[in-house]
Amino acid sequence: MALESFAFNVAQKVLEKLASKAYQEISIACGVQGELKKLEDVLMTVKAVLLDAEEKQVTNNDVRVWLIKLKDVLYDAEDVLDEFECETQRKQSLKLYGSTTKKVGRFFSSSNPLAFSFKMGHKIKQIREQLDEIASHKAKFHLNERDEGRRSMPKERAMTHSFVNVSDIIGRNKDKENIIRLLQKPNDGGKIDVIPIVGIGGLGKTALSKLVYNDERVQNHFQLKMWVCVSEDFDIKNLIEKIIKCATSDGENRSNLEVEQLQKILREKIGDKKYFLILDDVWNEDSMRWDPLQELLFTGANGSKILVTTRSKKVASIMSTISEPYELSGLPHDKCVALFTKCAFKEGAEKHYPNLLKIGDEIVKKCKGAPLAVKTLASLLLTNKDESYWKFIRDSELWKIEQKENDKILPALRLSYEQLPAYLKKCFAYCSFYPKDHEYASFILIQFWMAHGLLESTNENEDLEDIGLRYFQELGSRSFFQDFEVYDWLIMCKMHDLLHDLALSLTQNEFSTIISTTTHISKSVRHLLFPDFTSLPHGVSTLLQDLEHVRTALFMRTEEISQSALDLCLSRLKYLRMLELSQYKLDVSLERIGSLKHLRLLFLPEIKKVPNSICKLQNLQSLLLATEELPNDIRYLISLRFLSFSTKQKCLAKNGLGCLTSLRLLCISGCENLEYLCEDMQGLKHLRTLTIFRCESLISLPQSMKYLTALETLHIEDCENLKLTMEEGKADHDLARFSLQRLILISSPELVEFPEWLLRGSTNTLQLLKLRWCDNLKELPRCLQNIVSLQKLVIEDCGELSERCERGKGEDWSKIAHIPKIVLDGSEINSTDDSSTSED
């Protein structure tokens, strides 16, 4: 499979910047408009043939190499233009907070305007000359000019059909029963059976295992159930940690323990229990690596079972203790057609499209019994009923690309990928930066895309967060994500390992994992993953020598990171957009971090002191940290849109947090000493989501909260001393100014009288009200009956409040009878009839 170049996306992005009014003003101010115009002209010439080049690179390696070189220069052009944005943000900070004071002047160390203009003019000229050289070679490839509008594109998808979920896994009941019988039968001679399910990728091995895992008979048969995704990295220490985590569910971090200590803990947890363990997606074909783990797992009680899913027959033969591994075959054609019909049409609509059903049947045959392929292509066709488009999918040349035995599914997935709109392709590909089986949180993934400039706005009044959510939903509706868990204001999901393989194949020339054996990193690499910073290769300084244009650095394990190693990365990788350190405690200084002026996203673990130099990062959009005290000059982070923090402070200072006018999402958690929030919260004029978790000392909310005019979601949880009363005057200007859509109050023992001030401005906007573990709440507010927009009310474990809300006879029933969905202690109450259902 050819790599995705993304050259067209990058060229388009650079041209859009050059055409913007802001850049035109900057170019005049810096005296570089002539060079920028030349750069724009050559880019326009190259961009005209890029669509044709990206198609031809599939079969022409010379074109592919040409595109990679071009893309590298385009990325460098982006970096140069970003220098202008950094300078603009620096000047804006000076303007906001005063450029005359010595303190501010020293803090931002303003540059010489003439020197800056000269430097930037030279850089732009260099980029333009490189582009001229690359563009001069395009003639030999006989590339045709193409307009973007001529690309085969499906119609825009209706957002009402996001997350097309198949309610049942079709056609696997017989397989499920066969596996359950194997689990229930006595072991084959030994104490514990290992049962492999083997089959090519995309057949539904994991989905089948989930059906088995959640079956009531299985739950009753075993004392303990555990599920671990293994994937390619068969590291025994890591696997033992994962198994212990499943067995205990205590969330404790045991990464600092030695293997011997972990083995002892695992023996204690499983030694006297009949357990059921699923090891999903195993690739290890070395029996010497499996034997120590097998020996450890076989200390469980007699009758324990281990179910293994794998694509490899060799893995199955190494691990199996039964006579024959369970071979999963392709789904029968009629079942595949049923699955396709369910995903490609709204319920009952297929009868109106007999011709499409015939074409669909032919598409299904090409999927070779693989449910993932069927579902992904069906999801692609859901909102496009153009017969010519269905024929285009059926007759695509991509079906003819030869694949290895284990990759038969890839043509279907590649075809689905090719039909993505351009703005979604890179968002999907960038998901590969996280490991397989990673659980994506919608709002974190959106921040990640934003940091890399992947969110394209056509409406300056639309928040980037809304654009990102739309992208996330559309990828979900096309089945590029799975295993959705929808919470009150966020969505969690995963990606099938084959789709992850596809994403990784698209980015492999940009992405590199640095391990102890790494000897070379290509200059084209823009994203680095350090799985374990304790095992860096020798000569890492030389490896990083020419990688100053790297944009992403992910450090997965940093508990023993050295100061010199971290300083090396921070000094070399000066164009970083994203820096993510692990969740482990950091005992080194981050003073150098203030030099990373291009940084958009910074996730830090627990760190005793955050250097004030972090506040020089005027482009920073997303910040997550746990520290003793927030930095003094946090108000200078003028671009910050997402902030999640934990602190040991008693109160938050004025002229700090309240000055972050760009903030959209604020999460305050684990602040055990915090008694008061900042009094100037009215400055957070764009704040849409406020969450306060585990702040047990918090006494009250500030009066200024009433002026958070953009607030849509308020989630307060485990704040046991928080009183939600608020003094209100009779004048209109004393009322709360926000219009909530979601209000969630959990574990609030001080909540006795419902704080009606939270709802006063939300009569026409509130959609969700959730109350849990509010034992002392006497009754629901009377104003609730006037909130006509309310769609869902959830009350769980709130003492006598549930009785007051009983349908037809509870004292509070008249206040809530108009709400379409009411859930009381897990049971859904239908306000229009006597039926009720249980909700998990």
Coordinates of C-alpha atoms in Angstrom, one line a residue, residues 92-556:
Q92 CA -0.6 41.0 21.8
S93 CA 0.5 39.8 25.3
L94 CA 2.7 43.0 25.6
K95 CA -0.3 45.1 24.5
L96 CA -2.7 43.4 27.0
Y97 CA -0.4 43.5 30.0
G98 CA 1.7 46.6 29.3
S99 CA 4.9 46.8 27.4
T100 CA 6.4 49.6 29.5
T101 CA 7.1 47.7 32.6
K102 CA 10.5 46.2 33.0
K103 CA 9.1 43.0 34.3
V104 CA 6.9 42.4 31.3
G105 CA 9.6 43.4 28.9
R106 CA 12.1 41.1 30.4
F107 CA 9.6 38.3 30.6
F108 CA 8.8 38.3 26.9
S109 CA 12.3 39.4 25.8
S110 CA 11.0 41.3 22.8
S111 CA 13.0 40.8 19.6
N112 CA 14.5 43.5 17.3
P113 CA 11.8 44.1 14.6
L114 CA 14.5 44.7 11.9
A115 CA 16.4 41.6 12.8
F116 CA 13.2 39.6 12.9
S117 CA 12.2 40.9 9.4
F118 CA 15.6 40.1 8.0
K119 CA 15.6 36.6 9.4
M120 CA 12.1 35.8 8.2
G121 CA 12.8 37.2 4.7
H122 CA 15.8 34.9 4.4
K123 CA 13.9 31.9 5.6
I124 CA 11.0 32.5 3.2
K125 CA 13.4 32.9 0.3
Q126 CA 15.1 29.6 1.2
I127 CA 11.7 27.8 1.3
R128 CA 10.6 29.4 -2.0
E129 CA 13.9 28.3 -3.7
Q130 CA 13.4 24.7 -2.5
L131 CA 9.9 24.7 -3.8
D132 CA 11.1 26.1 -7.2
E133 CA 13.6 23.2 -7.4
I134 CA 11.0 20.6 -6.6
A135 CA 8.3 22.1 -8.8
S136 CA 10.7 22.0 -11.8
H137 CA 10.6 18.2 -11.7
K138 CA 6.8 17.9 -12.0
A139 CA 6.8 18.0 -15.8
K140 CA 8.5 14.6 -16.1
F141 CA 5.6 12.9 -14.3
H142 CA 3.1 14.3 -16.9
L143 CA 0.7 15.4 -14.1
N144 CA -2.6 16.9 -15.0
E145 CA -4.2 19.9 -13.4
R146 CA -7.2 18.8 -11.4
D147 CA -9.9 20.8 -9.5
E148 CA -10.8 19.6 -6.1
G149 CA -14.4 19.6 -7.0
R150 CA -13.8 16.7 -9.5
R151 CA -12.8 14.3 -6.7
S152 CA -15.3 11.5 -6.1
M153 CA -16.9 12.6 -2.8
P154 CA -19.9 11.3 -1.0
K155 CA -22.6 13.8 0.1
E156 CA -22.2 15.4 3.5
R157 CA -23.4 13.1 6.1
A158 CA -26.5 13.8 8.2
M159 CA -25.3 14.2 11.8
T160 CA -28.5 12.7 13.1
H161 CA -27.1 9.3 12.1
S162 CA -23.8 9.6 13.9
F163 CA -22.5 6.4 15.5
V164 CA -24.4 3.8 13.5
N165 CA -24.5 1.0 16.0
V166 CA -25.3 -2.6 15.1
S167 CA -27.6 -3.7 17.9
D168 CA -26.6 -7.4 17.5
I169 CA -23.5 -9.0 16.2
I170 CA -25.0 -10.8 13.3
G171 CA -24.3 -14.5 12.5
R172 CA -22.1 -15.5 15.4
N173 CA -24.6 -17.1 17.8
K174 CA -23.4 -20.6 16.8
D175 CA -19.8 -19.7 17.4
K176 CA -20.7 -18.1 20.7
E177 CA -22.4 -21.3 21.9
N178 CA -19.4 -23.4 20.8
I179 CA -17.0 -21.2 22.8
I180 CA -19.2 -21.2 25.9
R181 CA -19.4 -25.0 25.8
L182 CA -15.6 -25.1 25.7
L183 CA -15.5 -22.8 28.7
Q184 CA -17.9 -24.9 30.7
K185 CA -16.5 -28.4 29.9
P186 CA -13.9 -29.9 32.3
N187 CA -10.3 -29.1 31.4
D188 CA -8.4 -31.3 29.0
G189 CA -6.2 -33.1 31.5
G190 CA -4.6 -30.0 32.9
K191 CA -5.6 -27.6 35.6
I192 CA -6.3 -24.6 33.3
D193 CA -7.2 -24.6 29.6
V194 CA -6.0 -22.1 27.0
I195 CA -8.4 -21.8 24.1
P196 CA -7.3 -19.9 21.0
I197 CA -9.7 -18.3 18.5
V198 CA -7.7 -18.0 15.3
G199 CA -8.7 -16.2 12.0
I200 CA -7.7 -13.5 9.6
G201 CA -8.1 -9.8 10.7
G202 CA -11.6 -8.3 10.6
L203 CA -13.6 -11.6 11.0
G204 CA -14.9 -10.5 14.4
K205 CA -12.7 -12.5 16.9
T206 CA -12.7 -9.7 19.4
A207 CA -16.5 -9.0 18.9
L208 CA -17.2 -12.7 19.4
S209 CA -15.1 -12.8 22.6
K210 CA -17.0 -9.8 23.9
L211 CA -20.3 -11.7 23.4
V212 CA -18.9 -14.6 25.3
Y213 CA -17.3 -12.4 28.0
N214 CA -20.6 -10.7 28.8
D215 CA -22.9 -13.8 28.7
E216 CA -24.7 -14.4 32.0
R217 CA -23.7 -18.1 32.0
V218 CA -20.0 -17.1 31.8
Q219 CA -20.4 -14.6 34.6
N220 CA -22.0 -17.2 36.8
H221 CA -19.4 -19.9 36.0
F222 CA -16.3 -17.9 37.0
Q223 CA -15.3 -16.1 40.2
L224 CA -13.2 -13.5 38.4
K225 CA -13.2 -12.2 34.8
M226 CA -10.3 -10.2 33.2
W227 CA -9.7 -8.8 29.7
V228 CA -6.3 -7.7 28.5
C229 CA -5.4 -6.4 25.0
V230 CA -1.9 -7.8 24.2
S231 CA -1.2 -6.6 20.6
E232 CA 2.4 -6.7 19.3
D233 CA 4.3 -5.8 22.5
F234 CA 4.4 -9.1 24.5
D235 CA 6.2 -7.6 27.5
I236 CA 5.7 -9.8 30.5
K237 CA 6.0 -7.0 33.1
N238 CA 3.5 -4.8 31.2
L239 CA 1.1 -7.7 30.8
I240 CA 1.2 -8.7 34.5
E241 CA 0.5 -5.0 35.4
K242 CA -2.6 -5.1 33.0
I243 CA -3.9 -8.4 34.4
I244 CA -3.5 -7.1 38.0
K245 CA -5.3 -3.9 37.1
C246 CA -8.3 -6.0 35.7
A247 CA -8.3 -8.3 38.8
T248 CA -8.3 -5.5 41.3
S249 CA -10.0 -2.5 39.7
D250 CA -8.4 -0.2 42.2
G251 CA -6.6 2.0 39.7
E252 CA -3.4 1.9 41.7
N253 CA -0.2 2.6 39.7
R254 CA 2.2 -0.3 40.1
S255 CA 4.7 0.5 37.3
N256 CA 7.5 1.2 39.8
L257 CA 7.4 -2.4 41.1
E258 CA 9.8 -5.1 40.0
V259 CA 8.6 -8.2 38.1
E260 CA 9.0 -10.4 41.2
Q261 CA 6.8 -8.1 43.2
L262 CA 4.2 -8.0 40.5
Q263 CA 4.2 -11.8 40.2
K264 CA 3.6 -12.1 43.9
I265 CA 0.6 -9.7 43.7
L266 CA -0.9 -11.6 40.8
R267 CA -0.5 -15.0 42.5
E268 CA -2.4 -13.6 45.5
K269 CA -5.2 -12.3 43.3
I270 CA -5.8 -15.3 41.2
G271 CA -4.4 -18.2 43.3
D272 CA -7.6 -19.3 44.9
K273 CA -10.1 -18.2 42.2
K274 CA -11.6 -19.9 39.2
Y275 CA -10.9 -17.1 36.7
F276 CA -11.6 -16.4 33.0
L277 CA -9.0 -14.3 31.2
I278 CA -9.2 -13.1 27.6
L279 CA -5.8 -12.2 26.0
D280 CA -6.9 -10.3 22.9
D281 CA -4.9 -9.8 19.7
V282 CA -1.8 -11.8 20.5
W283 CA 1.1 -11.8 18.0
N284 CA 4.0 -13.3 20.0
E285 CA 5.4 -16.4 18.2
D286 CA 8.2 -17.0 20.6
S287 CA 7.3 -19.8 23.1
M288 CA 10.2 -18.7 25.4
R289 CA 8.3 -15.5 26.1
W290 CA 5.0 -17.2 26.7
D291 CA 6.2 -19.9 29.0
P292 CA 7.0 -17.6 32.1
L293 CA 3.5 -16.0 31.8
Q294 CA 1.8 -19.3 31.4
E295 CA 3.5 -20.7 34.4
L296 CA 2.3 -17.7 36.5
L297 CA -1.2 -17.9 35.2
F298 CA -1.5 -21.6 35.8
T299 CA -1.4 -20.9 39.6
G300 CA -5.2 -20.1 39.3
A301 CA -7.8 -22.5 40.6
N302 CA -8.8 -25.6 38.8
G303 CA -11.3 -24.9 36.0
S304 CA -9.9 -21.5 35.1
K305 CA -9.9 -20.7 31.4
I306 CA -7.8 -18.5 29.1
L307 CA -9.3 -17.4 25.8
V308 CA -6.8 -16.1 23.2
T309 CA -7.6 -14.3 20.0
T310 CA -4.9 -14.2 17.3
R311 CA -4.5 -14.0 13.5
S312 CA -1.5 -16.4 13.7
K313 CA -1.9 -20.2 13.6
K314 CA 1.7 -20.5 15.1
V315 CA 0.6 -18.4 18.1
A316 CA -2.4 -20.6 18.5
S317 CA -0.3 -23.8 18.4
I318 CA 2.2 -22.4 20.9
M319 CA -0.5 -21.3 23.5
S320 CA -3.2 -23.9 23.0
T321 CA -3.8 -26.7 25.6
I322 CA -6.8 -28.1 23.8
S323 CA -6.7 -30.6 20.9
E324 CA -7.6 -28.0 18.2
P325 CA -7.7 -24.2 18.3
Y326 CA -11.1 -22.7 17.4
E327 CA -10.8 -21.5 13.8
L328 CA -13.2 -18.7 13.0
S329 CA -14.4 -18.7 9.4
G330 CA -15.8 -15.9 7.3
L331 CA -19.4 -14.9 7.9
P332 CA -21.8 -16.6 5.6
H333 CA -22.9 -14.5 2.6
D334 CA -26.5 -14.2 3.7
K335 CA -25.4 -12.9 7.1
C336 CA -23.0 -10.5 5.5
V337 CA -25.9 -9.2 3.3
A338 CA -28.0 -8.8 6.4
L339 CA -25.3 -6.8 8.2
F340 CA -24.7 -4.7 5.1
T341 CA -28.4 -3.9 4.8
K342 CA -28.7 -3.0 8.4
C343 CA -25.8 -0.5 8.2
A344 CA -26.4 0.9 4.7
F345 CA -30.1 1.7 5.0
K346 CA -32.4 3.3 7.5
E347 CA -34.8 0.7 8.9
G348 CA -37.1 -0.6 6.2
A349 CA -35.8 1.8 3.5
E350 CA -34.0 -0.9 1.5
K351 CA -37.2 -2.0 -0.2
H352 CA -37.2 1.3 -2.1
Y353 CA -33.8 0.6 -3.6
P354 CA -33.9 -2.8 -5.4
N355 CA -31.0 -1.8 -7.7
L356 CA -28.8 -0.7 -4.8
L357 CA -29.5 -4.0 -3.1
K358 CA -28.1 -5.9 -6.1
I359 CA -25.0 -3.7 -6.2
G360 CA -24.6 -4.1 -2.5
D361 CA -24.7 -7.9 -2.8
E362 CA -21.8 -7.7 -5.3
I363 CA -19.9 -5.4 -2.9
V364 CA -20.5 -7.8 0.0
K365 CA -19.0 -10.7 -2.1
K366 CA -15.7 -8.7 -2.4
C367 CA -15.5 -8.4 1.4
K368 CA -14.9 -12.2 1.7
G369 CA -16.9 -12.8 4.8
A370 CA -15.2 -10.1 6.9
P371 CA -17.8 -8.2 9.1
L372 CA -15.5 -5.2 9.6
A373 CA -15.2 -4.7 5.8
V374 CA -18.9 -5.1 5.3
K375 CA -19.8 -2.7 8.1
T376 CA -17.3 0.0 7.2
L377 CA -18.3 0.1 3.5
A378 CA -22.0 0.0 4.4
S379 CA -21.5 3.0 6.8
L380 CA -19.8 4.8 3.9
L381 CA -22.9 4.3 1.7
L382 CA -25.5 5.1 4.3
T383 CA -26.1 8.7 3.3
N384 CA -25.4 8.4 -0.5
K385 CA -28.0 6.6 -2.5
D386 CA -26.6 7.6 -5.9
E387 CA -26.4 4.4 -8.0
S388 CA -23.3 5.6 -9.9
Y389 CA -21.5 6.1 -6.6
W390 CA -22.3 2.5 -5.4
K391 CA -21.0 1.2 -8.8
F392 CA -17.9 3.3 -8.3
I393 CA -17.3 1.6 -5.0
R394 CA -18.0 -1.9 -6.5
D395 CA -15.7 -1.4 -9.4
S396 CA -12.8 0.4 -7.7
E397 CA -9.3 -0.6 -8.7
L398 CA -8.3 -0.9 -5.0
W399 CA -10.1 -4.3 -4.9
K400 CA -7.4 -5.6 -7.3
I401 CA -4.4 -4.7 -5.1
E402 CA -2.8 -7.9 -3.9
Q403 CA -2.5 -8.4 -0.2
K404 CA -0.7 -10.8 2.1
E405 CA -2.8 -13.6 3.7
N406 CA -3.5 -11.7 6.9
D407 CA -4.3 -8.4 5.0
K408 CA -7.3 -9.5 2.9
I409 CA -9.4 -7.0 4.6
L410 CA -7.3 -4.0 3.7
P411 CA -8.7 -3.2 0.2
A412 CA -12.1 -2.6 1.7
L413 CA -10.8 -0.4 4.5
R414 CA -8.5 1.5 2.1
L415 CA -11.5 2.1 -0.2
S416 CA -13.5 3.5 2.8
Y417 CA -10.5 5.7 3.7
E418 CA -10.1 7.0 0.1
Q419 CA -13.7 8.2 0.2
L420 CA -13.2 10.3 3.3
P421 CA -13.4 14.1 2.8
A422 CA -9.8 15.5 2.8
Y423 CA -10.3 17.2 6.2
L424 CA -11.0 13.8 7.8
K425 CA -8.2 11.8 6.2
K426 CA -5.4 13.4 8.3
C427 CA -7.5 13.3 11.5
F428 CA -8.0 9.6 11.1
A429 CA -4.3 9.0 10.2
Y430 CA -3.1 10.9 13.2
C431 CA -5.0 8.6 15.5
S432 CA -2.1 6.1 14.9
F433 CA 0.2 8.1 17.2
Y434 CA -1.5 6.4 20.1
P435 CA -0.9 2.6 20.6
K436 CA -3.4 -0.1 19.7
D437 CA -6.3 -0.6 22.0
H438 CA -6.0 3.0 23.2
E439 CA -9.2 4.4 24.6
Y440 CA -9.8 7.8 22.9
A441 CA -11.7 10.5 24.8
S442 CA -13.5 12.8 22.4
F443 CA -12.4 16.1 24.0
I444 CA -8.8 15.0 24.3
L445 CA -8.7 13.8 20.7
I446 CA -10.2 17.1 19.6
Q447 CA -7.4 19.0 21.5
F448 CA -4.8 16.8 19.8
W449 CA -6.2 17.5 16.3
M450 CA -6.4 21.2 17.2
A451 CA -2.8 21.3 18.2
H452 CA -1.8 20.1 14.8
G453 CA -4.0 22.5 12.9
L454 CA -6.3 19.8 11.5
L455 CA -9.6 21.6 12.2
E456 CA -10.7 23.7 9.3
S457 CA -13.1 26.5 10.0
T458 CA -15.3 28.0 7.3
N459 CA -17.2 30.1 9.8
E460 CA -15.2 32.4 12.1
N461 CA -18.0 32.3 14.6
E462 CA -17.8 28.5 15.0
D463 CA -15.7 27.2 17.9
L464 CA -12.9 24.8 16.9
E465 CA -14.2 22.5 19.6
D466 CA -17.5 22.2 17.7
I467 CA -15.7 21.5 14.4
G468 CA -13.6 18.8 16.1
L469 CA -16.7 17.2 17.6
R470 CA -18.3 17.1 14.1
Y471 CA -15.2 15.4 12.8
F472 CA -15.2 12.9 15.6
Q473 CA -18.9 12.1 15.0
E474 CA -18.4 11.7 11.3
L475 CA -15.5 9.2 11.7
G476 CA -17.7 7.4 14.2
S477 CA -20.6 7.3 11.7
R478 CA -18.3 5.8 9.1
S479 CA -17.3 3.0 11.5
F480 CA -13.7 4.2 11.9
F481 CA -14.2 4.1 15.7
Q482 CA -16.0 1.4 17.7
D483 CA -16.9 0.4 21.3
F484 CA -18.5 3.7 22.1
E485 CA -19.3 4.7 25.7
V486 CA -21.3 7.9 25.9
Y487 CA -21.2 9.8 29.1
D488 CA -22.9 13.0 30.1
W489 CA -20.6 15.4 28.1
L490 CA -17.9 13.2 26.6
I491 CA -17.6 10.1 24.5
M492 CA -15.0 7.3 24.8
C493 CA -14.2 4.9 22.0
K494 CA -11.6 2.6 20.5
M495 CA -10.3 1.8 17.0
H496 CA -10.2 -1.7 15.5
D497 CA -6.6 -2.9 15.3
L498 CA -6.9 -3.3 11.5
L499 CA -8.0 0.3 11.1
H500 CA -5.1 1.3 13.4
D501 CA -2.8 -0.7 11.0
L502 CA -4.2 1.3 8.1
A503 CA -3.7 4.6 9.9
L504 CA -0.2 3.6 10.8
S505 CA 0.6 2.7 7.2
L506 CA -0.4 6.2 6.2
T507 CA 1.9 8.0 8.6
Q508 CA 4.9 5.6 8.8
N509 CA 7.3 8.1 7.1
E510 CA 6.3 10.8 9.5
F511 CA 6.2 8.8 12.7
S512 CA 9.0 7.0 14.6
T513 CA 9.1 5.0 17.9
I514 CA 12.4 5.6 19.7
I515 CA 13.7 2.5 21.6
S516 CA 17.1 1.3 22.8
T517 CA 17.9 -0.4 19.4
T518 CA 17.0 2.7 17.2
T519 CA 20.0 3.7 15.1
H520 CA 18.5 6.1 12.6
I521 CA 15.6 8.5 12.3
S522 CA 14.7 9.9 9.0
K523 CA 14.7 13.7 8.6
S524 CA 11.1 13.4 7.3
V525 CA 9.9 12.3 10.8
R526 CA 7.7 14.9 12.4
H527 CA 6.3 12.8 15.3
L528 CA 8.3 10.9 18.0
L529 CA 7.1 8.3 20.5
F530 CA 9.3 7.4 23.5
P531 CA 7.7 4.3 25.0
D532 CA 10.3 4.1 27.8
F533 CA 12.6 7.0 28.5
T534 CA 14.8 4.8 30.7
S535 CA 16.0 2.8 27.7
L536 CA 17.1 5.4 25.2
P537 CA 19.5 4.4 22.5
H538 CA 23.2 5.2 22.7
G539 CA 24.0 8.4 20.9
V540 CA 20.5 9.8 21.2
S541 CA 22.0 13.3 21.0
T542 CA 23.2 12.6 17.5
L543 CA 19.9 10.9 16.5
L544 CA 18.0 14.1 17.4
Q545 CA 20.6 16.4 15.7
D546 CA 18.6 17.1 12.5
L547 CA 15.1 16.7 13.9
E548 CA 14.4 20.3 15.0
H549 CA 11.2 20.3 12.9
V550 CA 9.6 17.4 14.9
R551 CA 6.1 18.5 16.0
T552 CA 5.0 15.8 18.4
A553 CA 6.8 14.2 21.3
L554 CA 5.0 11.5 23.4
F555 CA 6.8 10.2 26.5
M556 CA 4.9 7.1 27.8

